[in-house]
């Protein structure tokens, strides 16, 4: 199938132009579309939540491989295209809504084996991924196209500049990996950045925390002043210099370390200490 011609045909047929404000960059590579379905290990047992189906390029592949696709699209124009395109499919359910305001838990309440697969709108990548994780959905894995730099932040290891609060949060909920590198010329219109497909395997067992809120407070405090050493930045959780010093001594942590030097396990220890 020639996805360049198909995308062009659909945009012309419906007299549409890609909307930059909604992050519309359509996939035009059959190889990448198939690659995404493979990475997500989509089978006929699976219900797929697709975010931002756009013209339906990836949706059509997912509908072929999965039991069912629930596709959530905000744009009225895209919904018009999708409604006609999938009118004869009995396993594609279209939801015309903002994914950030959608009750995802309700949508999949009676489903088993749920995966999220999407070429995400880049202007809200992190809020979408965090919503998927924080909503505590019964999902096995999330396979999403993201901006390359974002993928690198999701999968970073300690001691580098990409390692940040989002890395620790993503690692708390999932085991992340970059599955495919996707150069910018695989999209129409061509975006200003390269992309990658990340696979986030949702952990069945997360780190046991005494208080999850404190864990996120600690991460936020540590990274919001990432240039400072932890003896100073951790005072941001409402502790005095002396209390922070006592904690670091008790945990055997060098007070000159910075947030980027701390592993997920260390953040868990700090959060548990203050809880
Ligand atoms: N899946 C298509 C593809 O791969 O060609 C389109 C992907 S495009 C990068 C992102 C899609 O997300 C667009 O169709 C856009 O309209 C949609 N979108 C943007 N913001 C959204 C939101 N808040 N909720 C749901 N869909 C959204």
PDB file of C-alpha atoms and ligand atoms in Angstrom:
ATOM      1  CA  UNK A   1       0.000   0.000   0.000  1.00  0.00           C
ATOM      2  CA  UNK A   2       1.315   3.448  -0.843  1.00  0.00           C
ATOM      3  CA  UNK A   3       0.687   5.523   2.255  1.00  0.00           C
ATOM      4  CA  UNK A   4       2.029   8.702   0.675  1.00  0.00           C
ATOM      5  CA  UNK A   5      -0.638   8.497  -2.043  1.00  0.00           C
ATOM      6  CA  UNK A   6      -3.319   7.432   0.443  1.00  0.00           C
ATOM      7  CA  UNK A   7      -2.599  10.354   2.801  1.00  0.00           C
ATOM      8  CA  UNK A   8      -2.575  12.770  -0.102  1.00  0.00           C
ATOM      9  CA  UNK A   9      -5.814  11.308  -1.452  1.00  0.00           C
ATOM     10  CA  UNK A  10      -7.642  11.564   1.870  1.00  0.00           C
ATOM     11  CA  UNK A  11      -6.486  15.116   2.588  1.00  0.00           C
ATOM     12  CA  UNK A  12      -7.605  16.202  -0.895  1.00  0.00           C
ATOM     13  CA  UNK A  13     -10.868  14.269  -0.801  1.00  0.00           C
ATOM     14  CA  UNK A  14     -11.924  15.947   2.443  1.00  0.00           C
ATOM     15  CA  UNK A  15     -10.271  19.248   1.558  1.00  0.00           C
ATOM     16  CA  UNK A  16      -8.061  19.206   4.664  1.00  0.00           C
ATOM     17  CA  UNK A  17      -4.631  20.391   5.682  1.00  0.00           C
ATOM     18  CA  UNK A  18      -2.624  18.972   8.584  1.00  0.00           C
ATOM     19  CA  UNK A  19      -3.158  21.094  11.697  1.00  0.00           C
ATOM     20  CA  UNK A  20       0.109  21.988  13.361  1.00  0.00           C
ATOM     21  CA  UNK A  21      -1.705  23.088  16.518  1.00  0.00           C
ATOM     22  CA  UNK A  22      -2.966  19.517  17.001  1.00  0.00           C
ATOM     23  CA  UNK A  23       0.395  17.914  16.273  1.00  0.00           C
ATOM     24  CA  UNK A  24      -0.818  16.394  13.002  1.00  0.00           C
ATOM     25  CA  UNK A  25       2.088  14.654  11.286  1.00  0.00           C
ATOM     26  CA  UNK A  26       0.752  11.641   9.444  1.00  0.00           C
ATOM     27  CA  UNK A  27       2.717   8.421   9.112  1.00  0.00           C
ATOM     28  CA  UNK A  28       3.479   7.630   5.489  1.00  0.00           C
ATOM     29  CA  UNK A  29       5.685   4.560   5.895  1.00  0.00           C
ATOM     30  CA  UNK A  30       4.170   1.099   5.677  1.00  0.00           C
ATOM     31  CA  UNK A  31       7.356  -0.304   7.202  1.00  0.00           C
ATOM     32  CA  UNK A  32       7.023   1.867  10.328  1.00  0.00           C
ATOM     33  CA  UNK A  33       3.285   1.160  10.654  1.00  0.00           C
ATOM     34  CA  UNK A  34       3.993  -2.597  10.573  1.00  0.00           C
ATOM     35  CA  UNK A  35       6.977  -2.092  12.887  1.00  0.00           C
ATOM     36  CA  UNK A  36       4.785  -0.414  15.510  1.00  0.00           C
ATOM     37  CA  UNK A  37       2.246  -3.278  15.433  1.00  0.00           C
ATOM     38  CA  UNK A  38       5.113  -5.765  15.789  1.00  0.00           C
ATOM     39  CA  UNK A  39       6.741  -3.935  18.707  1.00  0.00           C
ATOM     40  CA  UNK A  40       3.359  -3.812  20.470  1.00  0.00           C
ATOM     41  CA  UNK A  41       2.939  -7.552  19.851  1.00  0.00           C
ATOM     42  CA  UNK A  42      -0.663  -6.974  18.801  1.00  0.00           C
ATOM     43  CA  UNK A  43      -2.723 -10.156  18.688  1.00  0.00           C
ATOM     44  CA  UNK A  44      -6.374 -11.077  18.144  1.00  0.00           C
ATOM     45  CA  UNK A  45      -6.798 -11.221  21.919  1.00  0.00           C
ATOM     46  CA  UNK A  46      -5.993  -7.542  22.355  1.00  0.00           C
ATOM     47  CA  UNK A  47      -8.081  -4.441  22.790  1.00  0.00           C
ATOM     48  CA  UNK A  48      -6.032  -1.494  21.575  1.00  0.00           C
ATOM     49  CA  UNK A  49      -6.493   2.060  22.738  1.00  0.00           C
ATOM     50  CA  UNK A  50      -5.220   4.301  19.959  1.00  0.00           C
ATOM     51  CA  UNK A  51      -4.717   7.977  20.755  1.00  0.00           C
ATOM     52  CA  UNK A  52      -4.949  10.382  17.834  1.00  0.00           C
ATOM     53  CA  UNK A  53      -5.855   8.063  14.938  1.00  0.00           C
ATOM     54  CA  UNK A  54      -5.747  10.993  12.495  1.00  0.00           C
ATOM     55  CA  UNK A  55      -6.599   9.752   9.001  1.00  0.00           C
ATOM     56  CA  UNK A  56      -6.636   6.162  10.247  1.00  0.00           C
ATOM     57  CA  UNK A  57      -3.365   4.836   8.787  1.00  0.00           C
ATOM     58  CA  UNK A  58      -2.199   3.045  11.927  1.00  0.00           C
ATOM     59  CA  UNK A  59      -5.809   2.306  12.960  1.00  0.00           C
ATOM     60  CA  UNK A  60      -6.339   0.225   9.854  1.00  0.00           C
ATOM     61  CA  UNK A  61      -3.270  -1.935  10.601  1.00  0.00           C
ATOM     62  CA  UNK A  62      -4.305  -2.299  14.253  1.00  0.00           C
ATOM     63  CA  UNK A  63      -7.852  -3.291  13.284  1.00  0.00           C
ATOM     64  CA  UNK A  64      -6.392  -6.025  11.091  1.00  0.00           C
ATOM     65  CA  UNK A  65      -4.226  -7.484  13.895  1.00  0.00           C
ATOM     66  CA  UNK A  66      -6.260  -6.830  17.072  1.00  0.00           C
ATOM     67  CA  UNK A  67      -9.585  -7.959  18.435  1.00  0.00           C
ATOM     68  CA  UNK A  68     -10.754  -4.387  18.802  1.00  0.00           C
ATOM     69  CA  UNK A  69      -9.487  -0.813  18.472  1.00  0.00           C
ATOM     70  CA  UNK A  70     -10.809   2.054  20.574  1.00  0.00           C
ATOM     71  CA  UNK A  71      -9.552   5.172  18.813  1.00  0.00           C
ATOM     72  CA  UNK A  72      -9.740   8.557  20.539  1.00  0.00           C
ATOM     73  CA  UNK A  73      -9.507  11.617  18.284  1.00  0.00           C
ATOM     74  CA  UNK A  74     -10.076  15.266  19.142  1.00  0.00           C
ATOM     75  CA  UNK A  75     -10.251  16.820  15.694  1.00  0.00           C
ATOM     76  CA  UNK A  76     -13.736  17.108  14.095  1.00  0.00           C
ATOM     77  CA  UNK A  77     -12.283  16.867  10.593  1.00  0.00           C
ATOM     78  CA  UNK A  78     -10.375  13.674  11.339  1.00  0.00           C
ATOM     79  CA  UNK A  79     -13.490  12.189  12.931  1.00  0.00           C
ATOM     80  CA  UNK A  80     -15.347  12.867   9.689  1.00  0.00           C
ATOM     81  CA  UNK A  81     -12.709  10.944   7.714  1.00  0.00           C
ATOM     82  CA  UNK A  82     -12.516   8.114  10.245  1.00  0.00           C
ATOM     83  CA  UNK A  83     -16.281   7.681  10.513  1.00  0.00           C
ATOM     84  CA  UNK A  84     -16.564   7.067   6.786  1.00  0.00           C
ATOM     85  CA  UNK A  85     -13.362   5.046   6.510  1.00  0.00           C
ATOM     86  CA  UNK A  86     -14.252   2.609   9.280  1.00  0.00           C
ATOM     87  CA  UNK A  87     -18.032   2.517   8.837  1.00  0.00           C
ATOM     88  CA  UNK A  88     -17.900  -1.122   7.749  1.00  0.00           C
ATOM     89  CA  UNK A  89     -15.522  -2.262  10.487  1.00  0.00           C
ATOM     90  CA  UNK A  90     -17.168  -3.887  13.470  1.00  0.00           C
ATOM     91  CA  UNK A  91     -13.987  -3.800  15.586  1.00  0.00           C
ATOM     92  CA  UNK A  92     -13.177  -0.087  15.447  1.00  0.00           C
ATOM     93  CA  UNK A  93     -14.839   2.164  17.997  1.00  0.00           C
ATOM     94  CA  UNK A  94     -14.296   5.900  17.492  1.00  0.00           C
ATOM     95  CA  UNK A  95     -14.364   8.268  20.435  1.00  0.00           C
ATOM     96  CA  UNK A  96     -14.583  11.943  19.554  1.00  0.00           C
ATOM     97  CA  UNK A  97     -12.855  13.501  22.575  1.00  0.00           C
ATOM     98  CA  UNK A  98      -9.779  15.006  24.130  1.00  0.00           C
ATOM     99  CA  UNK A  99      -7.819  12.046  25.471  1.00  0.00           C
ATOM    100  CA  UNK A 100      -6.709  14.080  28.494  1.00  0.00           C
ATOM    101  CA  UNK A 101     -10.366  14.472  29.509  1.00  0.00           C
ATOM    102  CA  UNK A 102     -11.434  10.922  28.740  1.00  0.00           C
ATOM    103  CA  UNK A 103     -12.385   8.366  31.364  1.00  0.00           C
ATOM    104  CA  UNK A 104     -10.053   5.668  30.096  1.00  0.00           C
ATOM    105  CA  UNK A 105     -10.710   3.391  33.052  1.00  0.00           C
ATOM    106  CA  UNK A 106     -14.417   3.379  32.212  1.00  0.00           C
ATOM    107  CA  UNK A 107     -13.708   2.688  28.535  1.00  0.00           C
ATOM    108  CA  UNK A 108     -11.842  -0.525  29.272  1.00  0.00           C
ATOM    109  CA  UNK A 109     -13.671  -1.635  32.411  1.00  0.00           C
ATOM    110  CA  UNK A 110     -14.858  -4.912  30.860  1.00  0.00           C
ATOM    111  CA  UNK A 111     -11.784  -5.591  28.697  1.00  0.00           C
ATOM    112  CA  UNK A 112      -8.913  -7.946  29.168  1.00  0.00           C
ATOM    113  CA  UNK A 113      -5.513  -7.715  27.498  1.00  0.00           C
ATOM    114  CA  UNK A 114      -5.432  -3.986  26.781  1.00  0.00           C
ATOM    115  CA  UNK A 115      -2.533  -2.184  25.099  1.00  0.00           C
ATOM    116  CA  UNK A 116      -2.023   1.402  24.092  1.00  0.00           C
ATOM    117  CA  UNK A 117      -0.584   2.027  20.639  1.00  0.00           C
ATOM    118  CA  UNK A 118      -0.247   5.497  19.135  1.00  0.00           C
ATOM    119  CA  UNK A 119       1.599   8.034  17.102  1.00  0.00           C
ATOM    120  CA  UNK A 120       1.159  10.713  19.740  1.00  0.00           C
ATOM    121  CA  UNK A 121       0.511  14.428  19.237  1.00  0.00           C
ATOM    122  CA  UNK A 122       3.904  15.744  20.397  1.00  0.00           C
ATOM    123  CA  UNK A 123       2.654  18.905  22.088  1.00  0.00           C
ATOM    124  CA  UNK A 124       1.102  16.778  24.863  1.00  0.00           C
ATOM    125  CA  UNK A 125       3.219  13.621  24.886  1.00  0.00           C
ATOM    126  CA  UNK A 126       4.212  13.725  28.540  1.00  0.00           C
ATOM    127  CA  UNK A 127       0.753  14.612  29.941  1.00  0.00           C
ATOM    128  CA  UNK A 128      -0.758  11.760  27.905  1.00  0.00           C
ATOM    129  CA  UNK A 129       1.811   9.184  29.025  1.00  0.00           C
ATOM    130  CA  UNK A 130       1.559  10.311  32.652  1.00  0.00           C
ATOM    131  CA  UNK A 131      -2.252  10.139  32.501  1.00  0.00           C
ATOM    132  CA  UNK A 132      -2.051   6.586  31.150  1.00  0.00           C
ATOM    133  CA  UNK A 133       0.200   5.635  34.056  1.00  0.00           C
ATOM    134  CA  UNK A 134      -1.396   7.624  36.862  1.00  0.00           C
ATOM    135  CA  UNK A 135      -4.946   6.520  35.987  1.00  0.00           C
ATOM    136  CA  UNK A 136      -3.806   3.075  37.074  1.00  0.00           C
ATOM    137  CA  UNK A 137      -5.329   1.380  34.047  1.00  0.00           C
ATOM    138  CA  UNK A 138      -5.275  -2.353  33.552  1.00  0.00           C
ATOM    139  CA  UNK A 139      -2.910  -2.130  30.591  1.00  0.00           C
ATOM    140  CA  UNK A 140      -0.005  -4.387  29.709  1.00  0.00           C
ATOM    141  CA  UNK A 141       2.089  -2.090  27.616  1.00  0.00           C
ATOM    142  CA  UNK A 142       2.231   1.253  25.893  1.00  0.00           C
ATOM    143  CA  UNK A 143       3.860   1.551  22.479  1.00  0.00           C
ATOM    144  CA  UNK A 144       4.056   5.116  21.282  1.00  0.00           C
ATOM    145  CA  UNK A 145       5.788   7.258  18.716  1.00  0.00           C
ATOM    146  CA  UNK A 146       7.400  10.216  20.433  1.00  0.00           C
ATOM    147  CA  UNK A 147       9.938  12.885  19.639  1.00  0.00           C
ATOM    148  CA  UNK A 148      13.433  11.330  19.747  1.00  0.00           C
ATOM    149  CA  UNK A 149      14.619  13.564  22.608  1.00  0.00           C
ATOM    150  CA  UNK A 150      11.566  12.599  24.650  1.00  0.00           C
ATOM    151  CA  UNK A 151      12.232   8.902  24.030  1.00  0.00           C
ATOM    152  CA  UNK A 152      15.793   9.422  25.197  1.00  0.00           C
ATOM    153  CA  UNK A 153      14.568  11.100  28.376  1.00  0.00           C
ATOM    154  CA  UNK A 154      12.080   8.279  29.063  1.00  0.00           C
ATOM    155  CA  UNK A 155      14.814   5.643  28.757  1.00  0.00           C
ATOM    156  CA  UNK A 156      17.824   7.510  30.195  1.00  0.00           C
ATOM    157  CA  UNK A 157      20.078   6.031  32.857  1.00  0.00           C
ATOM    158  CA  UNK A 158      21.479   7.958  35.868  1.00  0.00           C
ATOM    159  CA  UNK A 159      24.395  10.399  35.541  1.00  0.00           C
ATOM    160  CA  UNK A 160      23.418  11.883  32.174  1.00  0.00           C
ATOM    161  CA  UNK A 161      21.711  15.132  31.253  1.00  0.00           C
ATOM    162  CA  UNK A 162      18.670  13.324  29.788  1.00  0.00           C
ATOM    163  CA  UNK A 163      17.997  11.695  33.161  1.00  0.00           C
ATOM    164  CA  UNK A 164      15.251  13.649  34.917  1.00  0.00           C
ATOM    165  CA  UNK A 165      12.039  13.549  36.934  1.00  0.00           C
ATOM    166  CA  UNK A 166      10.152  12.066  33.996  1.00  0.00           C
ATOM    167  CA  UNK A 167      12.742   9.253  33.664  1.00  0.00           C
ATOM    168  CA  UNK A 168      12.334   8.258  37.292  1.00  0.00           C
ATOM    169  CA  UNK A 169       8.525   8.455  37.093  1.00  0.00           C
ATOM    170  CA  UNK A 170       8.376   6.366  33.910  1.00  0.00           C
ATOM    171  CA  UNK A 171      10.746   3.813  35.445  1.00  0.00           C
ATOM    172  CA  UNK A 172       8.644   3.588  38.556  1.00  0.00           C
ATOM    173  CA  UNK A 173       5.614   2.533  36.506  1.00  0.00           C
ATOM    174  CA  UNK A 174       7.219   0.714  33.577  1.00  0.00           C
ATOM    175  CA  UNK A 175      10.242  -0.895  31.988  1.00  0.00           C
ATOM    176  CA  UNK A 176      10.940   1.443  29.075  1.00  0.00           C
ATOM    177  CA  UNK A 177      12.921   0.847  25.905  1.00  0.00           C
ATOM    178  CA  UNK A 178      13.402   2.507  22.538  1.00  0.00           C
ATOM    179  CA  UNK A 179      12.204   0.003  19.969  1.00  0.00           C
ATOM    180  CA  UNK A 180      12.563   1.877  16.659  1.00  0.00           C
ATOM    181  CA  UNK A 181      14.316   4.973  15.436  1.00  0.00           C
ATOM    182  CA  UNK A 182      12.113   6.886  13.030  1.00  0.00           C
ATOM    183  CA  UNK A 183      13.650   9.641  10.890  1.00  0.00           C
ATOM    184  CA  UNK A 184      11.481  12.687  10.190  1.00  0.00           C
ATOM    185  CA  UNK A 185      10.914  11.878   6.505  1.00  0.00           C
ATOM    186  CA  UNK A 186       8.485   9.125   7.509  1.00  0.00           C
ATOM    187  CA  UNK A 187       5.818  11.751   8.177  1.00  0.00           C
ATOM    188  CA  UNK A 188       3.710  14.149   6.169  1.00  0.00           C
ATOM    189  CA  UNK A 189       4.140  17.030   6.796  1.00  0.00           C
ATOM    190  CA  UNK A 190       7.811  16.489   7.712  1.00  0.00           C
ATOM    191  CA  UNK A 191       8.260  17.582  11.356  1.00  0.00           C
ATOM    192  CA  UNK A 192      11.262  19.572  12.635  1.00  0.00           C
ATOM    193  CA  UNK A 193      12.457  16.656  14.750  1.00  0.00           C
ATOM    194  CA  UNK A 194      13.268  12.956  14.428  1.00  0.00           C
ATOM    195  CA  UNK A 195      11.166  10.438  16.300  1.00  0.00           C
ATOM    196  CA  UNK A 196      11.343   7.045  17.907  1.00  0.00           C
ATOM    197  CA  UNK A 197       8.934   4.369  19.049  1.00  0.00           C
ATOM    198  CA  UNK A 198       9.132   3.641  22.760  1.00  0.00           C
ATOM    199  CA  UNK A 199       7.779   0.545  24.391  1.00  0.00           C
ATOM    200  CA  UNK A 200       6.748   0.847  28.031  1.00  0.00           C
ATOM    201  CA  UNK A 201       6.053  -2.498  29.686  1.00  0.00           C
ATOM    202  CA  UNK A 202       3.828  -1.728  32.647  1.00  0.00           C
ATOM    203  CA  UNK A 203       5.284  -3.240  35.818  1.00  0.00           C
ATOM    204  CA  UNK A 204       3.050  -5.815  37.480  1.00  0.00           C
ATOM    205  CA  UNK A 205       4.781  -5.011  40.750  1.00  0.00           C
ATOM    206  CA  UNK A 206       6.012  -1.515  41.442  1.00  0.00           C
ATOM    207  CA  UNK A 207       8.495  -0.517  44.110  1.00  0.00           C
ATOM    208  CA  UNK A 208       6.707  -0.805  47.436  1.00  0.00           C
ATOM    209  CA  UNK A 209       6.338   2.725  48.796  1.00  0.00           C
ATOM    210  CA  UNK A 210       5.066   3.837  52.165  1.00  0.00           C
ATOM    211  CA  UNK A 211       3.589   6.942  50.563  1.00  0.00           C
ATOM    212  CA  UNK A 212       3.486   7.458  46.801  1.00  0.00           C
ATOM    213  CA  UNK A 213       2.803  11.200  47.106  1.00  0.00           C
ATOM    214  CA  UNK A 214       6.051  11.676  49.006  1.00  0.00           C
ATOM    215  CA  UNK A 215       7.952   9.800  46.315  1.00  0.00           C
ATOM    216  CA  UNK A 216       6.769  12.256  43.641  1.00  0.00           C
ATOM    217  CA  UNK A 217       7.418  15.213  45.983  1.00  0.00           C
ATOM    218  CA  UNK A 218      11.000  14.059  46.462  1.00  0.00           C
ATOM    219  CA  UNK A 219      11.572  13.643  42.711  1.00  0.00           C
ATOM    220  CA  UNK A 220      10.082  17.052  42.024  1.00  0.00           C
ATOM    221  CA  UNK A 221      12.159  18.767  44.688  1.00  0.00           C
ATOM    222  CA  UNK A 222      15.386  17.054  43.643  1.00  0.00           C
ATOM    223  CA  UNK A 223      15.068  17.796  39.929  1.00  0.00           C
ATOM    224  CA  UNK A 224      13.550  21.264  40.159  1.00  0.00           C
ATOM    225  CA  UNK A 225      16.983  22.332  41.422  1.00  0.00           C
ATOM    226  CA  UNK A 226      19.013  19.759  39.558  1.00  0.00           C
ATOM    227  CA  UNK A 227      22.256  21.781  39.619  1.00  0.00           C
ATOM    228  CA  UNK A 228      22.235  21.844  43.424  1.00  0.00           C
ATOM    229  CA  UNK A 229      23.480  18.938  45.482  1.00  0.00           C
ATOM    230  CA  UNK A 230      20.861  16.861  47.242  1.00  0.00           C
ATOM    231  CA  UNK A 231      21.808  18.276  50.654  1.00  0.00           C
ATOM    232  CA  UNK A 232      20.269  21.518  49.382  1.00  0.00           C
ATOM    233  CA  UNK A 233      17.647  20.441  46.856  1.00  0.00           C
ATOM    234  CA  UNK A 234      15.959  17.992  49.223  1.00  0.00           C
ATOM    235  CA  UNK A 235      15.184  20.813  51.644  1.00  0.00           C
ATOM    236  CA  UNK A 236      12.466  21.487  49.039  1.00  0.00           C
ATOM    237  CA  UNK A 237      10.350  18.744  50.642  1.00  0.00           C
ATOM    238  CA  UNK A 238       9.997  20.895  53.741  1.00  0.00           C
ATOM    239  CA  UNK A 239      12.963  19.596  55.758  1.00  0.00           C
ATOM    240  CA  UNK A 240      15.623  21.643  57.492  1.00  0.00           C
ATOM    241  CA  UNK A 241      19.290  21.442  56.517  1.00  0.00           C
ATOM    242  CA  UNK A 242      19.988  19.416  59.659  1.00  0.00           C
ATOM    243  CA  UNK A 243      17.132  16.970  58.976  1.00  0.00           C
ATOM    244  CA  UNK A 244      18.305  16.433  55.394  1.00  0.00           C
ATOM    245  CA  UNK A 245      21.869  15.866  56.621  1.00  0.00           C
ATOM    246  CA  UNK A 246      20.675  13.283  59.167  1.00  0.00           C
ATOM    247  CA  UNK A 247      18.657  11.508  56.478  1.00  0.00           C
ATOM    248  CA  UNK A 248      21.569  11.371  54.023  1.00  0.00           C
ATOM    249  CA  UNK A 249      23.852  10.037  56.770  1.00  0.00           C
ATOM    250  CA  UNK A 250      21.293   7.418  57.762  1.00  0.00           C
ATOM    251  CA  UNK A 251      20.905   6.304  54.139  1.00  0.00           C
ATOM    252  CA  UNK A 252      24.645   6.381  53.484  1.00  0.00           C
ATOM    253  CA  UNK A 253      24.317   8.952  50.699  1.00  0.00           C
ATOM    254  CA  UNK A 254      27.013  11.473  49.834  1.00  0.00           C
ATOM    255  CA  UNK A 255      25.555  14.956  50.279  1.00  0.00           C
ATOM    256  CA  UNK A 256      27.419  16.162  47.192  1.00  0.00           C
ATOM    257  CA  UNK A 257      25.400  13.939  44.877  1.00  0.00           C
ATOM    258  CA  UNK A 258      22.880  15.570  42.574  1.00  0.00           C
ATOM    259  CA  UNK A 259      19.435  14.360  41.534  1.00  0.00           C
ATOM    260  CA  UNK A 260      20.781  12.993  38.255  1.00  0.00           C
ATOM    261  CA  UNK A 261      23.094  10.612  40.166  1.00  0.00           C
ATOM    262  CA  UNK A 262      20.271   8.891  42.046  1.00  0.00           C
ATOM    263  CA  UNK A 263      18.632   5.673  40.886  1.00  0.00           C
ATOM    264  CA  UNK A 264      14.948   4.834  41.214  1.00  0.00           C
ATOM    265  CA  UNK A 265      15.799   2.635  44.211  1.00  0.00           C
ATOM    266  CA  UNK A 266      17.531   5.538  45.953  1.00  0.00           C
ATOM    267  CA  UNK A 267      14.549   7.826  45.402  1.00  0.00           C
ATOM    268  CA  UNK A 268      12.358   5.107  46.895  1.00  0.00           C
ATOM    269  CA  UNK A 269      14.617   4.944  49.971  1.00  0.00           C
ATOM    270  CA  UNK A 270      14.551   8.723  50.420  1.00  0.00           C
ATOM    271  CA  UNK A 271      10.756   8.851  50.022  1.00  0.00           C
ATOM    272  CA  UNK A 272      10.300   6.055  52.549  1.00  0.00           C
ATOM    273  CA  UNK A 273      12.625   7.755  55.007  1.00  0.00           C
ATOM    274  CA  UNK A 274      10.597  10.966  55.002  1.00  0.00           C
ATOM    275  CA  UNK A 275       7.240   9.159  55.052  1.00  0.00           C
TER     276      UNK A 275
HETATM  277  N1  LIG B   1      -2.258   8.305  13.971  1.00  0.00           N
HETATM  278  C1  LIG B   1      -2.097   9.207  12.847  1.00  0.00           C
HETATM  279  C2  LIG B   1      -0.873   8.804  12.053  1.00  0.00           C
HETATM  280  O1  LIG B   1      -0.037   8.108  12.623  1.00  0.00           O
HETATM  281  O2  LIG B   1      -0.762   9.175  10.906  1.00  0.00           O
HETATM  282  C3  LIG B   1      -2.018  10.662  13.275  1.00  0.00           C
HETATM  283  C4  LIG B   1      -0.983  10.963  14.335  1.00  0.00           C
HETATM  284  S1  LIG B   1      -0.765  12.692  14.634  1.00  0.00           S
HETATM  285  C5  LIG B   1       0.924  12.696  15.131  1.00  0.00           C
HETATM  286  C6  LIG B   1      -1.564  13.001  16.206  1.00  0.00           C
HETATM  287  C7  LIG B   1      -3.090  12.921  16.204  1.00  0.00           C
HETATM  288  O3  LIG B   1      -3.557  13.236  17.521  1.00  0.00           O
HETATM  289  C8  LIG B   1      -3.799  13.908  15.273  1.00  0.00           C
HETATM  290  O4  LIG B   1      -4.770  13.230  14.522  1.00  0.00           O
HETATM  291  C9  LIG B   1      -4.467  14.916  16.216  1.00  0.00           C
HETATM  292  O5  LIG B   1      -5.653  15.495  15.700  1.00  0.00           O
HETATM  293  C10 LIG B   1      -4.725  14.042  17.433  1.00  0.00           C
HETATM  294  N2  LIG B   1      -4.851  14.787  18.700  1.00  0.00           N
HETATM  295  C11 LIG B   1      -4.239  15.948  19.050  1.00  0.00           C
HETATM  296  N3  LIG B   1      -4.562  16.303  20.295  1.00  0.00           N
HETATM  297  C12 LIG B   1      -5.407  15.336  20.765  1.00  0.00           C
HETATM  298  C13 LIG B   1      -6.095  15.141  22.002  1.00  0.00           C
HETATM  299  N4  LIG B   1      -5.960  16.017  23.025  1.00  0.00           N
HETATM  300  N5  LIG B   1      -6.893  14.052  22.141  1.00  0.00           N
HETATM  301  C14 LIG B   1      -7.023  13.159  21.113  1.00  0.00           C
HETATM  302  N6  LIG B   1      -6.399  13.294  19.916  1.00  0.00           N
HETATM  303  C15 LIG B   1      -5.592  14.362  19.746  1.00  0.00           C
END
